[in-house]
GROMACS .gro file of C-alpha atoms in nm:
model
  452
    1MET     CA    1   1.278  -1.982 -10.854
    2LYS     CA    2   1.607  -2.120 -10.966
    3ILE     CA    3   1.542  -2.489 -11.024
    4LEU     CA    4   1.855  -2.699 -11.003
    5TYR     CA    5   1.880  -3.059 -11.114
    6GLY     CA    6   2.097  -3.359 -11.044
    7PHE     CA    7   2.348  -3.300 -10.767
    8LEU     CA    8   2.352  -2.923 -10.801
    9THR     CA    9   2.222  -2.711 -10.517
   10CYS     CA   10   2.176  -2.341 -10.473
   11VAL     CA   11   2.214  -2.156 -10.142
   12LEU     CA   12   1.984  -1.865 -10.069
   13VAL     CA   13   2.044  -1.652  -9.763
   14GLY     CA   14   1.776  -1.620  -9.495
   15THR     CA   15   1.757  -1.449  -9.160
   16VAL     CA   16   1.712  -1.569  -8.806
   17VAL     CA   17   1.488  -1.389  -8.558
   18VAL     CA   18   1.565  -1.459  -8.194
   19LEU     CA   19   1.368  -1.386  -7.882
   20THR     CA   20   1.660  -1.277  -7.669
   21ARG     CA   21   1.746  -0.921  -7.764
   22GLY     CA   22   2.090  -0.839  -7.896
   23GLN     CA   23   2.206  -1.196  -7.957
   24ALA     CA   24   2.345  -1.250  -8.305
   25LEU     CA   25   2.317  -1.591  -8.465
   26GLU     CA   26   2.460  -1.745  -8.775
   27GLU     CA   27   2.227  -1.710  -9.073
   28PRO     CA   28   2.067  -2.033  -9.190
   29ARG     CA   29   2.180  -2.199  -9.507
   30VAL     CA   30   1.904  -2.272  -9.758
   31ALA     CA   31   1.998  -2.533 -10.019
   32TRP     CA   32   1.766  -2.613 -10.309
   33LYS     CA   33   1.733  -2.939 -10.497
   34GLU     CA   34   1.461  -2.888 -10.756
   35THR     CA   35   1.165  -2.762 -10.545
   36LEU     CA   36   1.288  -2.893 -10.208
   37ALA     CA   37   1.450  -2.641  -9.972
   38THR     CA   38   1.671  -2.776  -9.696
   39ILE     CA   39   1.699  -2.514  -9.422
   40GLU     CA   40   2.007  -2.587  -9.216
   41TRP     CA   41   2.133  -2.388  -8.921
   42THR     CA   42   2.376  -2.417  -8.630
   43GLU     CA   43   2.168  -2.417  -8.313
   44SER     CA   44   2.310  -2.234  -8.011
   45LEU     CA   45   2.064  -2.390  -7.763
   46ALA     CA   46   2.150  -2.734  -7.626
   47ASP     CA   47   2.027  -2.961  -7.350
   48PRO     CA   48   2.326  -3.055  -7.128
   49LYS     CA   49   2.164  -3.395  -7.076
   50ALA     CA   50   2.185  -3.475  -7.448
   51GLY     CA   51   2.413  -3.762  -7.543
   52PRO     CA   52   2.635  -3.776  -7.852
   53ASN     CA   53   2.361  -3.947  -8.051
   54ASP     CA   54   2.080  -3.712  -7.941
   55ALA     CA   55   1.946  -3.401  -8.105
   56PRO     CA   56   2.019  -3.158  -7.817
   57PHE     CA   57   1.706  -2.943  -7.866
   58SER     CA   58   1.341  -2.968  -7.970
   59ILE     CA   59   1.107  -2.765  -8.190
   60LEU     CA   60   0.845  -2.624  -7.955
   61SER     CA   61   0.615  -2.450  -8.202
   62GLY     CA   62   0.625  -2.463  -8.578
   63PRO     CA   63   0.759  -2.485  -8.829
   64SER     CA   64   0.505  -2.255  -8.989
   65VAL     CA   65   0.469  -2.032  -9.292
   66GLY     CA   66   0.513  -1.700  -9.113
   67TRP     CA   67   0.473  -1.482  -9.420
   68LEU     CA   68   0.392  -1.550  -9.784
   69THR     CA   69   0.388  -1.364 -10.115
   70PRO     CA   70   0.394  -1.481 -10.480
   71THR     CA   71   0.777  -1.486 -10.472
   72GLN     CA   72   0.876  -1.525 -10.105
   73ALA     CA   73   0.804  -1.742  -9.801
   74VAL     CA   74   0.923  -1.703  -9.444
   75ILE     CA   75   0.951  -2.027  -9.248
   76SER     CA   76   0.941  -1.981  -8.868
   77TRP     CA   77   0.994  -2.210  -8.572
   78GLU     CA   78   1.055  -2.195  -8.196
   79VAL     CA   79   1.341  -2.384  -8.032
   80ILE     CA   80   1.368  -2.509  -7.674
   81ALA     CA   81   1.687  -2.643  -7.515
   82GLU     CA   82   1.534  -2.981  -7.428
   83LYS     CA   83   1.625  -3.300  -7.612
   84THR     CA   84   1.278  -3.447  -7.558
   85LEU     CA   85   0.935  -3.301  -7.487
   86THR     CA   86   0.637  -3.441  -7.303
   87ALA     CA   87   0.286  -3.422  -7.449
   88ASN     CA   88   0.237  -3.108  -7.239
   89PRO     CA   89   0.589  -2.963  -7.217
   90TYR     CA   90   0.498  -2.656  -7.015
   91ALA     CA   91   0.353  -2.871  -6.738
   92SER     CA   92   0.686  -3.047  -6.697
   93LEU     CA   93   0.902  -2.734  -6.694
   94SER     CA   94   0.982  -2.529  -6.386
   95VAL     CA   95   0.803  -2.195  -6.356
   96LYS     CA   96   1.155  -2.050  -6.328
   97TYR     CA   97   1.268  -2.210  -6.656
   98PRO     CA   98   1.515  -1.961  -6.813
   99ALA     CA   99   1.358  -1.757  -7.093
  100GLU     CA  100   1.682  -1.766  -7.290
  101LYS     CA  101   1.632  -2.142  -7.339
  102LEU     CA  102   1.334  -2.071  -7.567
  103GLN     CA  103   1.403  -1.873  -7.883
  104PHE     CA  104   1.245  -1.800  -8.219
  105ARG     CA  105   1.411  -1.875  -8.552
  106SER     CA  106   1.317  -1.802  -8.912
  107ALA     CA  107   1.451  -1.831  -9.264
  108VAL     CA  108   1.351  -1.651  -9.584
  109LEU     CA  109   1.300  -1.836  -9.912
  110ASN     CA  110   1.339  -1.592 -10.200
  111ASN     CA  111   1.304  -1.591 -10.579
  112LEU     CA  112   1.006  -1.826 -10.584
  113ASN     CA  113   0.750  -1.860 -10.862
  114PRO     CA  114   0.385  -1.758 -10.806
  115ASP     CA  115   0.121  -2.025 -10.740
  116THR     CA  116   0.382  -2.300 -10.721
  117GLU     CA  117   0.419  -2.582 -10.470
  118TYR     CA  118   0.748  -2.608 -10.279
  119ARG     CA  119   0.871  -2.837 -10.006
  120TYR     CA  120   1.100  -2.766  -9.713
  121GLN     CA  121   1.282  -2.949  -9.435
  122LEU     CA  122   1.465  -2.823  -9.122
  123LYS     CA  123   1.807  -2.964  -9.031
  124SER     CA  124   2.055  -2.886  -8.754
  125GLY     CA  125   2.318  -3.134  -8.641
  126ARG     CA  126   2.135  -3.456  -8.555
  127TYR     CA  127   1.795  -3.290  -8.581
  128GLN     CA  128   1.596  -3.339  -8.900
  129SER     CA  129   1.228  -3.252  -8.943
  130LYS     CA  130   0.986  -3.423  -9.172
  131THR     CA  131   0.924  -3.261  -9.510
  132PHE     CA  132   0.646  -3.002  -9.538
  133SER     CA  133   0.496  -2.837  -9.842
  134PHE     CA  134   0.340  -2.499  -9.920
  135ARG     CA  135   0.217  -2.313 -10.226
  136THR     CA  136   0.313  -1.954 -10.301
  137LEU     CA  137   0.038  -1.697 -10.345
  138PRO     CA  138  -0.109  -1.637 -10.690
  139ALA     CA  139   0.051  -1.388 -10.927
  140LYS     CA  140  -0.038  -1.021 -10.890
  141ASN     CA  141  -0.267  -1.032 -11.191
  142ALA     CA  142  -0.459  -1.340 -11.069
  143GLU     CA  143  -0.836  -1.294 -11.072
  144SER     CA  144  -0.938  -1.614 -10.892
  145PHE     CA  145  -0.820  -1.782 -10.573
  146LYS     CA  146  -0.965  -1.903 -10.244
  147PHE     CA  147  -0.910  -1.827  -9.877
  148ALA     CA  148  -1.067  -1.926  -9.546
  149MET     CA  149  -1.148  -1.757  -9.216
  150ILE     CA  150  -1.190  -1.870  -8.857
  151GLY     CA  151  -1.199  -1.692  -8.522
  152ASP     CA  152  -1.190  -1.732  -8.145
  153THR     CA  153  -1.004  -2.062  -8.115
  154GLN     CA  154  -0.941  -1.967  -7.755
  155ARG     CA  155  -1.050  -2.242  -7.516
  156GLY     CA  156  -0.795  -2.513  -7.579
  157GLU     CA  157  -0.767  -2.604  -7.212
  158VAL     CA  158  -1.119  -2.751  -7.248
  159PRO     CA  159  -1.079  -3.091  -7.422
  160GLU     CA  160  -1.411  -3.065  -7.611
  161SER     CA  161  -1.320  -2.720  -7.742
  162ALA     CA  162  -0.969  -2.831  -7.840
  163GLU     CA  163  -1.117  -3.119  -8.040
  164ILE     CA  164  -1.355  -2.883  -8.222
  165GLU     CA  165  -1.065  -2.658  -8.315
  166ARG     CA  166  -0.853  -2.947  -8.441
  167LYS     CA  167  -1.138  -3.065  -8.662
  168LEU     CA  168  -1.197  -2.719  -8.806
  169PHE     CA  169  -0.826  -2.658  -8.869
  170GLY     CA  170  -0.809  -3.001  -9.033
  171GLN     CA  171  -1.100  -2.916  -9.261
  172ILE     CA  172  -0.934  -2.589  -9.364
  173HIS     CA  173  -0.613  -2.779  -9.439
  174ALA     CA  174  -0.799  -3.035  -9.652
  175TRP     CA  175  -0.974  -2.758  -9.848
  176LYS     CA  176  -0.629  -2.617  -9.947
  177PRO     CA  177  -0.689  -2.241  -9.947
  178ALA     CA  178  -0.419  -2.002 -10.066
  179PHE     CA  179  -0.410  -1.868  -9.706
  180PHE     CA  180  -0.647  -1.816  -9.416
  181LEU     CA  181  -0.740  -1.532  -9.183
  182HIS     CA  182  -0.758  -1.572  -8.808
  183LEU     CA  183  -1.002  -1.315  -8.671
  184GLY     CA  184  -0.851  -1.296  -8.323
  185ASP     CA  185  -0.862  -1.455  -7.977
  186MET     CA  186  -0.636  -1.750  -8.047
  187LEU     CA  187  -0.608  -1.826  -7.676
  188GLY     CA  188  -0.756  -1.729  -7.340
  189THR     CA  189  -0.474  -1.515  -7.200
  190GLY     CA  190  -0.200  -1.376  -7.422
  191ARG     CA  191   0.016  -1.191  -7.170
  192GLY     CA  192   0.236  -1.328  -6.895
  193ASP     CA  193   0.591  -1.338  -6.769
  194GLY     CA  194   0.819  -1.638  -6.777
  195ILE     CA  195   0.720  -1.987  -6.876
  196ASN     CA  196   0.360  -1.947  -6.758
  197GLY     CA  197   0.310  -1.657  -6.996
  198ARG     CA  198   0.375  -1.881  -7.296
  199LYS     CA  199   0.186  -2.200  -7.222
  200GLY     CA  200  -0.141  -2.074  -7.374
  201TRP     CA  201   0.041  -1.990  -7.696
  202TYR     CA  202   0.188  -2.340  -7.710
  203ARG     CA  203  -0.156  -2.498  -7.673
  204THR     CA  204  -0.318  -2.292  -7.947
  205LEU     CA  205  -0.029  -2.327  -8.191
  206GLU     CA  206  -0.012  -2.702  -8.132
  207ARG     CA  207  -0.375  -2.734  -8.245
  208ASN     CA  208  -0.305  -2.573  -8.582
  209ARG     CA  209   0.055  -2.692  -8.624
  210GLU     CA  210  -0.002  -2.906  -8.934
  211LEU     CA  211  -0.213  -2.641  -9.104
  212ARG     CA  212   0.028  -2.353  -9.044
  213ALA     CA  213   0.323  -2.563  -9.158
  214SER     CA  214   0.173  -2.547  -9.508
  215VAL     CA  215  -0.070  -2.252  -9.518
  216PHE     CA  216  -0.004  -1.890  -9.421
  217MET     CA  217  -0.226  -1.761  -9.141
  218ALA     CA  218  -0.281  -1.384  -9.147
  219PRO     CA  219  -0.354  -1.285  -8.784
  220THR     CA  220  -0.543  -1.005  -8.618
  221ALA     CA  221  -0.517  -0.927  -8.246
  222GLY     CA  222  -0.817  -1.009  -8.028
  223ASN     CA  223  -0.880  -0.880  -7.678
  224HIS     CA  224  -0.773  -1.216  -7.531
  225CYS     CA  225  -0.449  -1.208  -7.731
  226LEU     CA  226  -0.357  -0.903  -7.522
  227LEU     CA  227  -0.531  -1.007  -7.200
  228GLY     CA  228  -0.350  -1.049  -6.871
  229ASN     CA  229  -0.048  -0.898  -6.700
  230GLY     CA  230   0.314  -0.919  -6.798
  231TYR     CA  231   0.487  -0.960  -7.132
  232PRO     CA  232   0.268  -0.933  -7.448
  233TRP     CA  233   0.366  -1.234  -7.662
  234PHE     CA  234   0.141  -1.164  -7.964
  235ALA     CA  235   0.403  -0.957  -8.148
  236ASP     CA  236   0.676  -1.217  -8.087
  237TYR     CA  237   0.474  -1.513  -8.213
  238PHE     CA  238   0.380  -1.321  -8.528
  239ALA     CA  239   0.699  -1.120  -8.574
  240ASP     CA  240   0.750  -1.256  -8.925
  241VAL     CA  241   0.427  -1.106  -9.063
  242LYS     CA  242   0.567  -0.868  -9.326
  243ARG     CA  243   0.899  -0.903  -9.140
  244GLY     CA  244   0.751  -0.669  -8.878
  245LYS     CA  245   1.064  -0.630  -8.662
  246THR     CA  246   1.175  -0.341  -8.882
  247ALA     CA  247   1.002  -0.019  -8.984
  248MET     CA  248   0.762  -0.068  -9.273
  249PRO     CA  249   0.791   0.166  -9.575
  250ASP     CA  250   0.411   0.193  -9.585
  251GLY     CA  251   0.390   0.300  -9.220
  252SER     CA  252   0.213  -0.018  -9.107
  253LEU     CA  253   0.292  -0.184  -8.776
  254PRO     CA  254   0.256  -0.560  -8.824
  255PRO     CA  255   0.127  -0.777  -8.672
  256TYR     CA  256  -0.103  -0.512  -8.518
  257TYR     CA  257  -0.209  -0.335  -8.837
  258TYR     CA  258  -0.089  -0.410  -9.187
  259SER     CA  259  -0.212  -0.484  -9.540
  260PHE     CA  260  -0.130  -0.714  -9.828
  261ASP     CA  261  -0.259  -0.789 -10.177
  262VAL     CA  262  -0.354  -1.125 -10.321
  263GLY     CA  263  -0.451  -1.109 -10.686
  264ASN     CA  264  -0.717  -0.843 -10.726
  265VAL     CA  265  -0.799  -0.818 -10.353
  266HIS     CA  266  -0.653  -0.578 -10.097
  267PHE     CA  267  -0.662  -0.716  -9.740
  268VAL     CA  268  -0.624  -0.492  -9.434
  269SER     CA  269  -0.582  -0.614  -9.076
  270LEU     CA  270  -0.666  -0.370  -8.794
  271CYS     CA  271  -0.635  -0.384  -8.416
  272THR     CA  272  -0.955  -0.309  -8.224
  273GLU     CA  273  -0.772  -0.310  -7.889
  274SER     CA  274  -0.633   0.044  -7.913
  275ALA     CA  275  -0.867   0.280  -7.729
  276LYS     CA  276  -0.982   0.630  -7.818
  277ILE     CA  277  -1.168   0.683  -7.491
  278ALA     CA  278  -1.078   0.530  -7.154
  279GLY     CA  279  -1.339   0.617  -6.896
  280LYS     CA  280  -1.394   0.988  -6.961
  281GLU     CA  281  -1.040   1.048  -7.082
  282ASN     CA  282  -0.947   1.091  -7.448
  283VAL     CA  283  -0.647   0.867  -7.507
  284ALA     CA  284  -0.647   0.876  -7.889
  285ASP     CA  285  -0.294   1.017  -7.898
  286ILE     CA  286  -0.159   0.807  -7.611
  287LYS     CA  287   0.003   0.465  -7.642
  288HIS     CA  288  -0.259   0.299  -7.426
  289ARG     CA  289  -0.270  -0.052  -7.269
  290GLY     CA  290   0.095  -0.114  -7.349
  291LEU     CA  291   0.042  -0.111  -7.728
  292PRO     CA  292   0.324   0.038  -7.938
  293PHE     CA  293   0.093   0.274  -8.129
  294THR     CA  294  -0.191   0.518  -8.070
  295TYR     CA  295  -0.551   0.504  -8.189
  296ASN     CA  296  -0.497   0.806  -8.415
  297GLU     CA  297  -0.177   0.663  -8.563
  298GLN     CA  298  -0.363   0.351  -8.675
  299LEU     CA  299  -0.658   0.557  -8.802
  300ALA     CA  300  -0.435   0.784  -9.013
  301TRP     CA  301  -0.246   0.485  -9.152
  302PHE     CA  302  -0.572   0.308  -9.240
  303GLU     CA  303  -0.706   0.597  -9.445
  304ASN     CA  304  -0.379   0.641  -9.629
  305ASP     CA  305  -0.362   0.268  -9.700
  306LEU     CA  306  -0.711   0.251  -9.852
  307LYS     CA  307  -0.652   0.573 -10.041
  308SER     CA  308  -0.341   0.422 -10.200
  309THR     CA  309  -0.477   0.088 -10.319
  310LYS     CA  310  -0.610   0.036 -10.670
  311ALA     CA  311  -0.733  -0.320 -10.603
  312LEU     CA  312  -1.076  -0.420 -10.734
  313TRP     CA  313  -1.183  -0.570 -10.400
  314LYS     CA  314  -1.115  -0.432 -10.051
  315VAL     CA  315  -1.146  -0.662  -9.748
  316VAL     CA  316  -1.089  -0.535  -9.393
  317PHE     CA  317  -1.061  -0.775  -9.098
  318PHE     CA  318  -1.035  -0.715  -8.724
  319HIS     CA  319  -1.162  -0.869  -8.401
  320GLN     CA  320  -1.450  -0.670  -8.248
  321PRO     CA  321  -1.730  -0.623  -8.506
  322PHE     CA  322  -1.879  -0.300  -8.637
  323HIS     CA  323  -2.219  -0.470  -8.661
  324THR     CA  324  -2.358  -0.761  -8.463
  325ALA     CA  325  -2.699  -0.897  -8.372
  326GLY     CA  326  -2.539  -1.019  -8.049
  327GLY     CA  327  -2.419  -0.834  -7.743
  328TYR     CA  328  -2.050  -0.769  -7.812
  329PRO     CA  329  -1.989  -0.494  -8.072
  330ALA     CA  330  -1.679  -0.281  -8.111
  331PRO     CA  331  -1.687   0.056  -7.934
  332ALA     CA  332  -1.919   0.301  -8.112
  333TYR     CA  333  -1.630   0.541  -8.179
  334PHE     CA  334  -1.433   0.266  -8.357
  335THR     CA  335  -1.730   0.190  -8.584
  336LYS     CA  336  -1.783   0.559  -8.658
  337ASP     CA  337  -1.416   0.639  -8.727
  338PHE     CA  338  -1.290   0.326  -8.901
  339GLY     CA  339  -1.631   0.242  -9.050
  340GLY     CA  340  -1.650   0.589  -9.199
  341ILE     CA  341  -1.319   0.531  -9.377
  342CYS     CA  342  -1.449   0.196  -9.508
  343ASP     CA  343  -1.752   0.382  -9.649
  344LYS     CA  344  -1.537   0.655  -9.801
  345TYR     CA  345  -1.314   0.413  -9.995
  346GLY     CA  346  -1.570   0.150 -10.093
  347VAL     CA  347  -1.478  -0.150  -9.876
  348GLN     CA  348  -1.702  -0.436  -9.989
  349LEU     CA  349  -1.634  -0.686  -9.710
  350VAL     CA  350  -1.570  -0.653  -9.335
  351LEU     CA  351  -1.474  -0.961  -9.130
  352SER     CA  352  -1.469  -0.999  -8.751
  353GLY     CA  353  -1.489  -1.241  -8.460
  354HIS     CA  354  -1.546  -1.169  -8.089
  355ASP     CA  355  -1.925  -1.219  -8.067
  356HIS     CA  356  -1.913  -1.600  -8.079
  357SER     CA  357  -2.152  -1.697  -8.360
  358TYR     CA  358  -2.193  -1.696  -8.736
  359GLN     CA  359  -2.349  -1.377  -8.873
  360LYS     CA  360  -2.382  -1.186  -9.196
  361THR     CA  361  -2.546  -0.854  -9.271
  362LYS     CA  362  -2.709  -0.691  -9.566
  363ARG     CA  363  -2.486  -0.456  -9.758
  364ILE     CA  364  -2.489  -0.141  -9.543
  365THR     CA  365  -2.294   0.173  -9.469
  366ASN     CA  366  -2.071   0.119  -9.171
  367ALA     CA  367  -2.097   0.456  -8.999
  368GLY     CA  368  -2.476   0.488  -9.036
  369ARG     CA  369  -2.595   0.128  -9.095
  370GLN     CA  370  -2.809   0.227  -9.392
  371VAL     CA  371  -2.881  -0.035  -9.658
  372SER     CA  372  -2.665   0.047  -9.961
  373ASP     CA  373  -2.571  -0.156 -10.269
  374THR     CA  374  -2.225   0.001 -10.252
  375GLY     CA  375  -2.175  -0.050  -9.878
  376SER     CA  376  -2.011  -0.337  -9.690
  377VAL     CA  377  -2.125  -0.682  -9.588
  378GLN     CA  378  -2.006  -0.772  -9.238
  379ILE     CA  379  -1.937  -1.136  -9.154
  380VAL     CA  380  -1.891  -1.240  -8.792
  381SER     CA  381  -1.714  -1.575  -8.796
  382ASP     CA  382  -1.587  -1.695  -8.462
  383GLY     CA  383  -1.695  -2.056  -8.456
  384GLY     CA  384  -1.374  -2.197  -8.309
  385ASP     CA  385  -1.485  -2.173  -7.946
  386ILE     CA  386  -1.720  -2.427  -7.790
  387LYS     CA  387  -1.893  -2.136  -7.615
  388GLN     CA  388  -2.133  -1.966  -7.859
  389PHE     CA  389  -2.341  -1.655  -7.781
  390ASP     CA  390  -2.710  -1.573  -7.825
  391ALA     CA  391  -2.855  -1.307  -8.052
  392GLN     CA  392  -3.056  -1.010  -7.929
  393LYS     CA  393  -3.426  -1.074  -7.875
  394ASN     CA  394  -3.509  -0.839  -8.162
  395PRO     CA  395  -3.224  -0.861  -8.415
  396PRO     CA  396  -3.172  -0.548  -8.628
  397ALA     CA  397  -3.325  -0.542  -8.976
  398TRP     CA  398  -2.985  -0.525  -9.142
  399ASN     CA  399  -2.885  -0.863  -8.997
  400LEU     CA  400  -2.953  -1.157  -9.232
  401VAL     CA  401  -2.823  -1.451  -9.028
  402HIS     CA  402  -2.727  -1.518  -8.667
  403LYS     CA  403  -2.642  -1.878  -8.581
  404LYS     CA  404  -2.475  -2.034  -8.277
  405ILE     CA  405  -2.254  -2.293  -8.443
  406ASN     CA  406  -1.894  -2.410  -8.453
  407HIS     CA  407  -1.771  -2.339  -8.804
  408TYR     CA  408  -1.526  -2.182  -9.047
  409VAL     CA  409  -1.594  -2.001  -9.377
  410GLN     CA  410  -1.462  -2.072  -9.727
  411VAL     CA  411  -1.433  -1.783  -9.974
  412GLU     CA  412  -1.383  -1.823 -10.349
  413VAL     CA  413  -1.279  -1.505 -10.528
  414SER     CA  414  -1.357  -1.438 -10.893
  415PRO     CA  415  -1.333  -1.112 -11.091
  416HIS     CA  416  -1.687  -0.990 -11.027
  417ALA     CA  417  -1.808  -1.183 -10.722
  418MET     CA  418  -1.706  -1.368 -10.409
  419ARG     CA  419  -1.873  -1.695 -10.313
  420PHE     CA  420  -1.903  -1.788  -9.945
  421THR     CA  421  -1.956  -2.133  -9.792
  422ALA     CA  422  -2.002  -2.167  -9.415
  423VAL     CA  423  -1.905  -2.516  -9.293
  424ASP     CA  424  -1.978  -2.668  -8.952
  425VAL     CA  425  -1.757  -2.898  -8.747
  426LYS     CA  426  -1.915  -3.208  -8.909
  427GLY     CA  427  -1.820  -3.081  -9.254
  428ASP     CA  428  -2.178  -2.986  -9.345
  429VAL     CA  429  -2.251  -2.659  -9.524
  430PHE     CA  430  -2.517  -2.450  -9.351
  431ASP     CA  431  -2.497  -2.123  -9.547
  432ARG     CA  432  -2.390  -2.053  -9.903
  433TRP     CA  433  -2.414  -1.721 -10.081
  434ARG     CA  434  -2.262  -1.487 -10.336
  435LEU     CA  435  -2.147  -1.125 -10.304
  436PRO     CA  436  -2.129  -0.925 -10.628
  437LEU     CA  437  -1.904  -0.622 -10.660
  438LYS     CA  438  -2.216  -0.410 -10.623
  439GLY     CA  439  -2.553  -0.517 -10.490
  440GLN     CA  440  -2.690  -0.722 -10.204
  441PRO     CA  441  -2.581  -1.075 -10.101
  442GLU     CA  442  -2.745  -1.348 -10.308
  443PRO     CA  443  -2.832  -1.689 -10.151
  444LEU     CA  444  -2.708  -2.004 -10.326
  445GLU     CA  445  -2.844  -2.355 -10.310
  446ILE     CA  446  -2.710  -2.604 -10.056
  447ASN     CA  447  -2.723  -2.975 -10.132
  448ASN     CA  448  -2.734  -3.248  -9.867
  449ARG     CA  449  -2.399  -3.280  -9.686
  450GLY     CA  450  -2.313  -2.940  -9.827
  451THR     CA  451  -2.200  -3.051 -10.171
  452PRO     CA  452  -2.204  -2.747 -10.407
   0.00000   0.00000   0.00000
């Protein structure tokens, strides 16, 4: 990062991503003063009711850290051509509100230093945001860092559920992880045309607005993210993940399936919503359910990705679980195909949501579910929803824990082990354990109020 002092500033060029196709916009201007980036742009959207002293637009969602590396950050936000917003803006807008009056924007901050805190502020005409901060990811050779996970924050229209989610997101923010994983189902219905198709996204992103303004959230698509009829908004709201609007050199298709490295850990996000079998029909080579890829395309990419990494740790996350003591597993063919690749390339940790509960398994093979000290531990962590599911009457022997509880999970990475702390909505720790590079999970002591 070029640090400039006194009255000197440096302008770095970013890019703008817009929702309306084919509309070119002026690139934002990014001016640095020491570690503060001022992101300034000329906004094309304007409320005709705005007076000369009004900001003629509002920020609908964001700003958020849409992508993060040790040397780069993408800041994203969504603009609406309204000078003021109500507490529930979608309720006050006509169902025929023009789609072109809501657009996405983003700017790229380059040449940053690893593991360094920066601040940023948005400015356009009379609009000026408050100042936010974020920390870049650790350097490539880092051996220790921490991340969090949460899943199924999908019932925000229920006040009790929304409050649970806000508390959990607030706890994650206070813990200050390097980033966090969302294991899918961020809302109840992710598809829809016009203004009604976006209101669920507004609700869910409002609940984690403060967290995502400072901490990168790596998403995976849940079934509810793609549920419903009409336009699929998931790819638009997470278009900045790896700058996914353009073809990826590694063949990935973010935000549906992609990978990234943090220190000595290789993370892979997969999409469980692409089918191999529909009814009695094999659709493995068909772009099914409106997704822009086939089951076999993702499978081939996944094997090549794991084959190519030399990272010490391999972590794979997706929505529907390989293994669950509850009633909602991934399709058997997905577990056999993708689980077999995890076994082949030594994936140590598999993370999922979907079957609302907290679960962890013994270390097992994924395709055959045989106990193995070189297999994978599966965590099911989808404690964001007020609705939690029961376990089977006779849980399988490979399952170590099944608990109906609202929660998130902290993970601390070190060279030869990962340490896990499961935290409930009150801030109490209810499970704490260690995963060595090889060998079975090891329980750790929990003090009162969860103090390590």
